[in-house]
PDB file of C-alpha atoms and ligand atoms in Angstrom:
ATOM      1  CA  UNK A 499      14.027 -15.750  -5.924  1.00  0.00           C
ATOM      2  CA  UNK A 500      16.776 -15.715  -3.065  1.00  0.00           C
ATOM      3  CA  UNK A 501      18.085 -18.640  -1.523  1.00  0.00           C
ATOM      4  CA  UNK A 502      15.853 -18.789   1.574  1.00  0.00           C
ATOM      5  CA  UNK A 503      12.659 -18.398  -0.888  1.00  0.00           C
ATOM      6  CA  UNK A 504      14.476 -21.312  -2.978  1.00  0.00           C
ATOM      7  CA  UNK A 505      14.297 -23.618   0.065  1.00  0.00           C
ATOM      8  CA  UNK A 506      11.293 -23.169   1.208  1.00  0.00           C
ATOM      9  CA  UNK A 507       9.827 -24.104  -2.280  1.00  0.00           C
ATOM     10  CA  UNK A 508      11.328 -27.219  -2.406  1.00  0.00           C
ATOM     11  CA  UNK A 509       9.874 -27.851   1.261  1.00  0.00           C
ATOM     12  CA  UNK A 510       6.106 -26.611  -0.488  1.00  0.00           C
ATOM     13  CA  UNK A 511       6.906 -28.957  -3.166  1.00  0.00           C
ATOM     14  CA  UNK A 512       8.039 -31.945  -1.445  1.00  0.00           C
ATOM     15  CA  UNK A 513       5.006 -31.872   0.436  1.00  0.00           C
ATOM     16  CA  UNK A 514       2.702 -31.468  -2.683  1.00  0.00           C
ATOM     17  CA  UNK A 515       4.457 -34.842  -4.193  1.00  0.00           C
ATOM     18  CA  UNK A 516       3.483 -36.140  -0.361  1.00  0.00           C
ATOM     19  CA  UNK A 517       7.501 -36.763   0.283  1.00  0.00           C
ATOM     20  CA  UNK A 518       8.809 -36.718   3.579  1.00  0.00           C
ATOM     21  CA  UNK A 519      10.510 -33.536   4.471  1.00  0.00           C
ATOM     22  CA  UNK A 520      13.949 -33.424   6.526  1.00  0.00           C
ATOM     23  CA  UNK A 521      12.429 -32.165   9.482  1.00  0.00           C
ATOM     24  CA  UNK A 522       9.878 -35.001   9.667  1.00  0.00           C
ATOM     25  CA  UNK A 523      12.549 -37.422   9.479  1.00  0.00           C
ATOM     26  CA  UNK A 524      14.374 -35.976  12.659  1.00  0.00           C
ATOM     27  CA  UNK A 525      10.853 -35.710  14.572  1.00  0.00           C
ATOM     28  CA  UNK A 526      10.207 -39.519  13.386  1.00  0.00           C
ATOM     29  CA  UNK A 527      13.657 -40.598  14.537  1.00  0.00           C
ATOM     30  CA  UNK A 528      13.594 -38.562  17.909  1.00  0.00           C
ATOM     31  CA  UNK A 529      10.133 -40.270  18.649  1.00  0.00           C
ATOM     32  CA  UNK A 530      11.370 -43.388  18.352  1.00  0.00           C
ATOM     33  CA  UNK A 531      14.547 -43.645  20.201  1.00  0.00           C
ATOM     34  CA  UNK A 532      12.445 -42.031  22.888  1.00  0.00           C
ATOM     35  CA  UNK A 533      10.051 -45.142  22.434  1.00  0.00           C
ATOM     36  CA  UNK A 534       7.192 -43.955  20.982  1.00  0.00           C
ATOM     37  CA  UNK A 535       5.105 -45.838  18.915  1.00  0.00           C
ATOM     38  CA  UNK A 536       3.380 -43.482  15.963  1.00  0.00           C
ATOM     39  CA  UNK A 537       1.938 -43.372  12.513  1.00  0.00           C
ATOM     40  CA  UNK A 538       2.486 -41.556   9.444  1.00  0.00           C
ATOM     41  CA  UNK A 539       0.395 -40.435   6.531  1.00  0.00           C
ATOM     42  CA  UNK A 540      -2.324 -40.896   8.503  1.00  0.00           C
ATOM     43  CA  UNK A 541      -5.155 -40.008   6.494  1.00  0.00           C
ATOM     44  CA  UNK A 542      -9.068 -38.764   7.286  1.00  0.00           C
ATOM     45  CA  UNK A 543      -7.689 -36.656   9.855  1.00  0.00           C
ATOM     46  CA  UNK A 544      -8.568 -33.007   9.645  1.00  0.00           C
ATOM     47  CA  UNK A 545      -5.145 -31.260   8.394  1.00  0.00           C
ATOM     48  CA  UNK A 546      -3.259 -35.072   7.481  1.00  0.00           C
ATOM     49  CA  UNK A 547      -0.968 -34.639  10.563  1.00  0.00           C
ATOM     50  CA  UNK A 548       2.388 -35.754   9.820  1.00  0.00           C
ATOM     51  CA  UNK A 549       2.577 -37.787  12.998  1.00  0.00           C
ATOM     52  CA  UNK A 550      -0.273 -40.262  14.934  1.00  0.00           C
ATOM     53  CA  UNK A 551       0.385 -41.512  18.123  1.00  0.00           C
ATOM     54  CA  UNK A 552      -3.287 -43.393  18.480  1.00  0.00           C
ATOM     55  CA  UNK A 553      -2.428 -44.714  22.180  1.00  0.00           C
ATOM     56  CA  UNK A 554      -1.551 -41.042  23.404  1.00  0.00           C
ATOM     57  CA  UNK A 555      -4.257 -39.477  21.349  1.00  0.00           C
ATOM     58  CA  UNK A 556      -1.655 -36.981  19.978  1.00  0.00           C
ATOM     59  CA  UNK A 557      -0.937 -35.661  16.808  1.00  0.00           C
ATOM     60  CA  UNK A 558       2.364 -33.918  15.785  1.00  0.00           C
ATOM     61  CA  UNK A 559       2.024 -31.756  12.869  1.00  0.00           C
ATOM     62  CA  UNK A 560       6.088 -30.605  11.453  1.00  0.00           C
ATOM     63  CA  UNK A 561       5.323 -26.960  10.002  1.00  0.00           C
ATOM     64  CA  UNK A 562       7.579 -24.791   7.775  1.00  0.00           C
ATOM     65  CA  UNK A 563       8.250 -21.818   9.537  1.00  0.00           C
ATOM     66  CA  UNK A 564       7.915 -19.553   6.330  1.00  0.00           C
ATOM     67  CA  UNK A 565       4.565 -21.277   5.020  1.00  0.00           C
ATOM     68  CA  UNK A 566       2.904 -21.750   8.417  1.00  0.00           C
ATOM     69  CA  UNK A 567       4.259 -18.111   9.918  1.00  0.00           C
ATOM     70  CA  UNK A 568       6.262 -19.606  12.739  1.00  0.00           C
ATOM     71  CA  UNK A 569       5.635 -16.059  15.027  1.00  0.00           C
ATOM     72  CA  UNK A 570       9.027 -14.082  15.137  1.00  0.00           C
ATOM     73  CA  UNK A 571      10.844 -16.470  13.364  1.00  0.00           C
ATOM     74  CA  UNK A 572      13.620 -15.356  11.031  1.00  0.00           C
ATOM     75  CA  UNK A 573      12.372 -18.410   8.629  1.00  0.00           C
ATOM     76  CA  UNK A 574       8.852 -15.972   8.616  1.00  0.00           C
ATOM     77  CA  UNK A 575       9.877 -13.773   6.654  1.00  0.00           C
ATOM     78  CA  UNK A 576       7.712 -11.675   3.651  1.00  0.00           C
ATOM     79  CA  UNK A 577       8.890 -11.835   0.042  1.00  0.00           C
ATOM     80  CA  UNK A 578       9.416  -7.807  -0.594  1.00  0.00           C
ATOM     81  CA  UNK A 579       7.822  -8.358  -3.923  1.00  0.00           C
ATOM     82  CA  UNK A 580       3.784  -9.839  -3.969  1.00  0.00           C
ATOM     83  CA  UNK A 581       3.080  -8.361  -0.888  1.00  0.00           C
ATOM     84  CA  UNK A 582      -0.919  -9.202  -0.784  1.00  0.00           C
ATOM     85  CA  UNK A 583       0.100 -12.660  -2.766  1.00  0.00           C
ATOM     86  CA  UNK A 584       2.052 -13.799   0.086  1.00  0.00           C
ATOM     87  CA  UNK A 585      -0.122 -12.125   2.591  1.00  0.00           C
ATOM     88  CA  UNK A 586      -3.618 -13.922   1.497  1.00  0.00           C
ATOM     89  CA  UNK A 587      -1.761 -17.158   1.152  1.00  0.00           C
ATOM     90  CA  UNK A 588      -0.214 -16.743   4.320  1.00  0.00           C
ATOM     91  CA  UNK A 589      -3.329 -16.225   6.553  1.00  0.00           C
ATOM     92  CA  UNK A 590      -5.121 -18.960   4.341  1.00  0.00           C
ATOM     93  CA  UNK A 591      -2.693 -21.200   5.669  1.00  0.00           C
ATOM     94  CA  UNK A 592      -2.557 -19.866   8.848  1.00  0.00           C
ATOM     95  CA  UNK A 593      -6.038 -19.836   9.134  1.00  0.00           C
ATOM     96  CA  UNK A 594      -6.485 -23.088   8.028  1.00  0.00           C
ATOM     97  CA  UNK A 595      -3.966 -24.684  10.459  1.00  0.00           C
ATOM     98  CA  UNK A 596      -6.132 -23.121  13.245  1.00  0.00           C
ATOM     99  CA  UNK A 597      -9.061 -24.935  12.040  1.00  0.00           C
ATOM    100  CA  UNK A 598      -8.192 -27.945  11.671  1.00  0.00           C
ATOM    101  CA  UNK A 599      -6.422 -27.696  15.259  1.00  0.00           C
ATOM    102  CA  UNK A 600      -9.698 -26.989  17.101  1.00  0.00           C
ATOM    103  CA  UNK A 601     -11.705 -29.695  14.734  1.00  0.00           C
ATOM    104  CA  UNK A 602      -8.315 -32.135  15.972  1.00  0.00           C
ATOM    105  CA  UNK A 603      -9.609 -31.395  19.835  1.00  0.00           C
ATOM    106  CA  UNK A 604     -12.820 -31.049  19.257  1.00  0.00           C
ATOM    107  CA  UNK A 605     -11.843 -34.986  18.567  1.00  0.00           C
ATOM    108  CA  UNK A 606     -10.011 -35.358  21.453  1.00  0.00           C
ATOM    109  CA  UNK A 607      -6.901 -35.490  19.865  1.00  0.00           C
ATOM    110  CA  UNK A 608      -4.261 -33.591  21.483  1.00  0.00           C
ATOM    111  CA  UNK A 609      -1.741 -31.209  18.845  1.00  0.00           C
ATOM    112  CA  UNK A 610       1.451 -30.689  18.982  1.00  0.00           C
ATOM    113  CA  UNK A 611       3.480 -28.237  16.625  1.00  0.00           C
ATOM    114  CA  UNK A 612       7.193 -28.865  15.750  1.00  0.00           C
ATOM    115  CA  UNK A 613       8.389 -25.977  14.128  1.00  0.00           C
ATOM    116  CA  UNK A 614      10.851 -26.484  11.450  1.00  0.00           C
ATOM    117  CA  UNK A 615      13.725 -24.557  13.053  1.00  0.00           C
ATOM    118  CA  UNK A 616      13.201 -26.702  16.350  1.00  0.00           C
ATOM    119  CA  UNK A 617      14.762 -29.983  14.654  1.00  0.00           C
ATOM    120  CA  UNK A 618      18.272 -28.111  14.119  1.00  0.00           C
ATOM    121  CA  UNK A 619      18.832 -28.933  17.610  1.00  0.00           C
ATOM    122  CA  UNK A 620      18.510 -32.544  18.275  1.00  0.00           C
ATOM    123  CA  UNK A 621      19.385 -32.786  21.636  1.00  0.00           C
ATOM    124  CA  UNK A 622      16.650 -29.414  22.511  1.00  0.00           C
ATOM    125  CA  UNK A 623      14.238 -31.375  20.373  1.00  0.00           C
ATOM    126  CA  UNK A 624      14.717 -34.621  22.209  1.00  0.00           C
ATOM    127  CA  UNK A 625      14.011 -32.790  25.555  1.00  0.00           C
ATOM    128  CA  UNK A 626      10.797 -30.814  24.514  1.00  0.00           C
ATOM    129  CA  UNK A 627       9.134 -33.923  22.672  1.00  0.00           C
ATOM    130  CA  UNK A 628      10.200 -35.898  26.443  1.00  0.00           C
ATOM    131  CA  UNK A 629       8.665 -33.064  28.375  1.00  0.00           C
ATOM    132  CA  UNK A 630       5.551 -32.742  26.389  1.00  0.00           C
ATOM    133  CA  UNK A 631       4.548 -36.376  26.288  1.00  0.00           C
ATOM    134  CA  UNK A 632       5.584 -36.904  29.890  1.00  0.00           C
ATOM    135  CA  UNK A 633       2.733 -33.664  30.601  1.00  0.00           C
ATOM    136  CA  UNK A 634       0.338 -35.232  28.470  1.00  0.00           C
ATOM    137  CA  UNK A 635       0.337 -38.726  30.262  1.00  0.00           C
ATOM    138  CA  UNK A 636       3.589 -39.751  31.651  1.00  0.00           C
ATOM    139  CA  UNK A 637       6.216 -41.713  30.182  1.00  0.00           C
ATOM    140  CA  UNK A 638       5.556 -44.810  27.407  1.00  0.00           C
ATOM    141  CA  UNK A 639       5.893 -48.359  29.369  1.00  0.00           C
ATOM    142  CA  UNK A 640       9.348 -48.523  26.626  1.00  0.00           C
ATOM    143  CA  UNK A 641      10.949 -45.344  28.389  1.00  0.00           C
ATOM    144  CA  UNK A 642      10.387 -46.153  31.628  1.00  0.00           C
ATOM    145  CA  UNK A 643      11.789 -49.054  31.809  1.00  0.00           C
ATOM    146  CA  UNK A 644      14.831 -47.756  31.456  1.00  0.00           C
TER     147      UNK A 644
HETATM  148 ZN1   ZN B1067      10.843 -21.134  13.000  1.00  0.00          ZN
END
């Protein structure tokens, strides 16, 4: 197994044990110091989203890029060897993801997908979660204070 393949195992693995990943943390910590208020671990939600925010009626879910097939990522890459493996598990999980998405609205709840490779870049990060909650309903009372 290369490196890349090595990685994303532990990522699979940590979230089979129910651990927080790295790139939760950074969505968690850019939430808050924009002011949001959230949950985590939420559970008898369709999917377990990684992130709640009950007032907003959003849910974040933090995907792997290789597991979830972030589209044209470089993280979305195929293993050369277990081609139909990798592919059936793949569209399982993509499949799956797409489910539970429309059962999340059917619910009202709005989704919103942070890709793994989006919480490199904090300060990107910080702007996109900003510009998508200000679309969904304006800024949180905590913000716009400011
Ligand atoms: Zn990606």
């Amino acid at each position: 197994m290369d490196r890349l393949a090595r990685e994303h195992r532990s990522w699979n693995m940590s979230r089979i044990r129910g651990r927080d990943t790295q790139p939760e943390l950074v969505v968690r910590s850019v939430l808050h110091r924009l002011g949001f208020r959230f949950r985590v671990h939420e559970q008898g939600l369709p999917g377990r989203p990684d992130i709640v925010l009950p007032r907003h009626r959003v849910v974040v879910f933090v995907h792997g890029c290789f597991w979830h097939r972030h589209r044209g990522c470089r993280f979305a890459y195929t293993p050369k060897s277990n081609g139909a493996f990798w592919s059936d598990k793949f569209e399982h999980n993509v499949a799956r993801d797409s489910r539970n998405g429309r059962k999340l609205r059917r619910l009202g709840w709005r989704v919103v997908v942070v890709w793994e490779c989006q919480t490199a870049d904090h300060t990107a990060l910080t702007q996109r979660l900003a510009a998508t909650f200000k679309a969904v309903d304006g800024p949180p009372a905590e913000v716009a204070r400011e």
